[in-house]
Structures are given as structure tokens and as C-alpha cells.
Short mmCIF file of C-alpha atoms in Angstrom, two decimals:
data_model
loop_
_atom_site.label_atom_id
_atom_site.label_comp_id
_atom_site.label_asym_id
_atom_site.label_seq_id
_atom_site.Cartn_x
_atom_site.Cartn_y
_atom_site.Cartn_z
CA MET A 1 5.67 5.48 53.66
CA GLU A 2 3.91 6.96 51.19
CA ASN A 3 7.23 6.98 49.22
CA LEU A 4 7.11 2.96 49.08
CA VAL A 5 3.53 2.82 47.94
CA LEU A 6 4.68 5.38 44.68
CA LEU A 7 7.89 3.20 43.89
CA GLN A 8 5.38 0.26 44.00
CA ALA A 9 2.86 1.82 41.82
CA ALA A 10 5.75 3.04 39.20
CA ALA A 11 7.56 -0.92 39.39
CA GLN A 12 4.18 -2.02 38.44
CA GLY A 13 3.91 0.76 35.68
CA GLY A 14 6.77 -0.28 33.95
CA ASN A 15 5.94 -4.28 33.85
CA SER A 16 2.39 -3.68 32.60
CA MET A 17 4.37 -2.13 29.54
CA VAL A 18 6.19 -4.83 29.26
CA SER A 19 3.61 -7.39 29.55
CA THR A 20 1.29 -5.25 27.16
CA PHE A 21 4.12 -5.35 24.38
CA ILE A 22 4.52 -9.00 24.56
CA MET A 23 0.73 -9.51 24.16
CA MET A 24 0.88 -7.32 20.83
CA GLY A 25 3.35 -9.99 19.71
CA ALA A 26 1.67 -13.16 20.36
CA VAL A 27 -1.73 -11.50 18.56
CA PHE A 28 0.94 -10.55 15.87
CA LEU A 29 1.92 -14.03 15.40
CA VAL A 30 -1.81 -15.63 16.03
CA MET A 31 -2.56 -13.37 13.28
CA TYR A 32 -0.08 -14.33 11.06
CA PHE A 33 -0.11 -18.00 11.49
CA PHE A 34 -3.91 -18.35 10.98
CA MET A 35 -4.32 -15.50 8.79
CA ILE A 36 -1.20 -14.51 6.23
CA ARG A 37 0.89 -17.80 5.94
CA PRO A 38 -2.39 -19.59 4.60
CA GLN A 39 -2.78 -17.16 2.02
CA GLN A 40 0.28 -17.23 1.35
CA LYS A 41 0.77 -20.97 0.66
CA LYS A 42 -2.16 -20.78 -1.19
CA GLN A 43 -1.41 -17.76 -3.61
CA LYS A 44 2.04 -20.44 -4.36
CA ALA A 45 0.12 -23.69 -5.22
CA GLN A 46 -2.12 -21.24 -7.48
CA LYS A 47 1.07 -20.10 -9.22
CA ALA A 48 2.65 -23.48 -9.58
CA PHE A 49 -0.94 -23.93 -10.72
CA THR A 50 -0.89 -21.45 -13.97
CA GLU A 51 3.02 -22.11 -14.44
CA GLY A 52 2.36 -25.64 -15.06
CA ILE A 53 -0.86 -25.47 -17.23
CA LYS A 54 -0.51 -26.85 -21.00
CA LYS A 55 -1.87 -27.11 -24.37
CA GLY A 56 -5.03 -29.83 -24.26
CA ASP A 57 -5.79 -29.35 -20.86
CA GLN A 58 -9.61 -29.56 -19.78
CA VAL A 59 -9.65 -25.72 -17.57
CA VAL A 60 -12.39 -23.72 -16.06
CA THR A 61 -12.10 -19.84 -15.13
CA ILE A 62 -12.69 -17.69 -12.23
CA GLY A 63 -15.43 -17.18 -13.81
CA GLY A 64 -16.81 -20.49 -14.59
CA ILE A 65 -16.15 -21.30 -18.06
CA TYR A 66 -15.26 -24.88 -18.65
CA GLY A 67 -12.90 -24.91 -21.83
CA LYS A 68 -9.94 -26.54 -23.65
CA ILE A 69 -6.93 -24.50 -23.99
CA VAL A 70 -5.61 -24.16 -27.72
CA GLU A 71 -2.81 -21.81 -27.26
CA ILE A 72 -0.79 -20.44 -24.58
CA ASN A 73 1.84 -17.76 -23.77
CA ASP A 74 3.42 -16.09 -21.18
CA THR A 75 0.11 -13.95 -20.34
CA LYS A 76 -2.70 -15.54 -22.24
CA VAL A 77 -4.41 -18.46 -22.65
CA ILE A 78 -6.86 -18.83 -25.39
CA LEU A 79 -9.41 -21.93 -24.06
CA ASP A 80 -11.87 -23.21 -26.76
CA VAL A 81 -14.95 -23.61 -24.93
CA ASP A 82 -17.33 -24.79 -27.92
CA ARG A 83 -16.99 -26.24 -31.43
CA GLY A 84 -15.42 -23.35 -32.93
CA THR A 85 -15.91 -20.92 -30.22
CA LYS A 86 -12.47 -19.59 -28.60
CA ILE A 87 -12.05 -17.22 -25.78
CA THR A 88 -8.72 -15.06 -25.26
CA PHE A 89 -8.02 -15.23 -21.23
CA GLU A 90 -5.56 -13.74 -18.93
CA LYS A 91 -3.22 -16.48 -17.65
CA SER A 92 -4.04 -15.50 -14.09
CA ALA A 93 -7.50 -16.01 -14.50
CA ILE A 94 -7.53 -20.18 -15.30
CA SER A 95 -8.60 -21.31 -11.61
CA MET A 96 -8.62 -24.84 -12.04
CA GLU A 97 -8.59 -28.30 -14.08
CA ASN A 98 -11.51 -29.67 -15.47
CA SER A 99 -11.17 -33.24 -14.04
CA LYS A 100 -10.59 -31.97 -10.38
CA SER A 101 -13.95 -31.55 -8.65
CA LEU A 102 -14.69 -28.34 -6.30
CA SER A 103 -13.81 -30.66 -3.19
CA GLU A 104 -10.76 -32.02 -4.11
CA GLU A 105 -9.57 -28.21 -4.57
CA LYS A 106 -10.93 -27.15 -1.11
CA LYS A 107 -8.81 -29.95 0.59
#
């Protein structure tokens, strides 16, 4: 009789381990689809935008500086922010086009 109780307890212990692994896998999948994947999509869209900018575009930097692209190369962008005032930025510092509003960017 006592052996039967011990055998049942051992069988239940193995079951709980499998269910724990299943639960951990489910938590990982939820984290992936709600946290990691959206961030990857956002990074991909930002990279596509950065590669698509061209001379003459009105843009906004990540620091909030508005300007017009006057020169562009592989890694740097020169913006004309005022008459005759030019500032050099890293290409990755360009946040969005000036023609787009912030509400459009969040969608």
C-alpha cells in the first residue's frame, strides 16, 4: 500500500516537469511575439528608410533638428538647417521625413 502511494507521487513529479517545460516554452513564445518581433520589424523599417533617403529630402534627426539633405554618402549626411548653416550627421541619426507627422509615424 505504501509502495503504491510512493509510485503515484513519483509519476506525478515527472508530469509536473513536462508541464513546467511546456509553460516555459509558452512564455518564451509570448515574449517573442509581443516584444522581440515588433522591435525587429521596427528596425527593418528604419533601415529601409535610412537607405532610401536622398539629396533634397526634408528630414528630422533623432535630436529634433529639421533640415534639408544637401550631401549624402555611405555613412554620413550633411543637412542644411538654415541659410548657409550645414551640420554633418551619421546616416543612422536621421529619424523621419519632415513631411510625415508624428501621428503617421506611430501607426
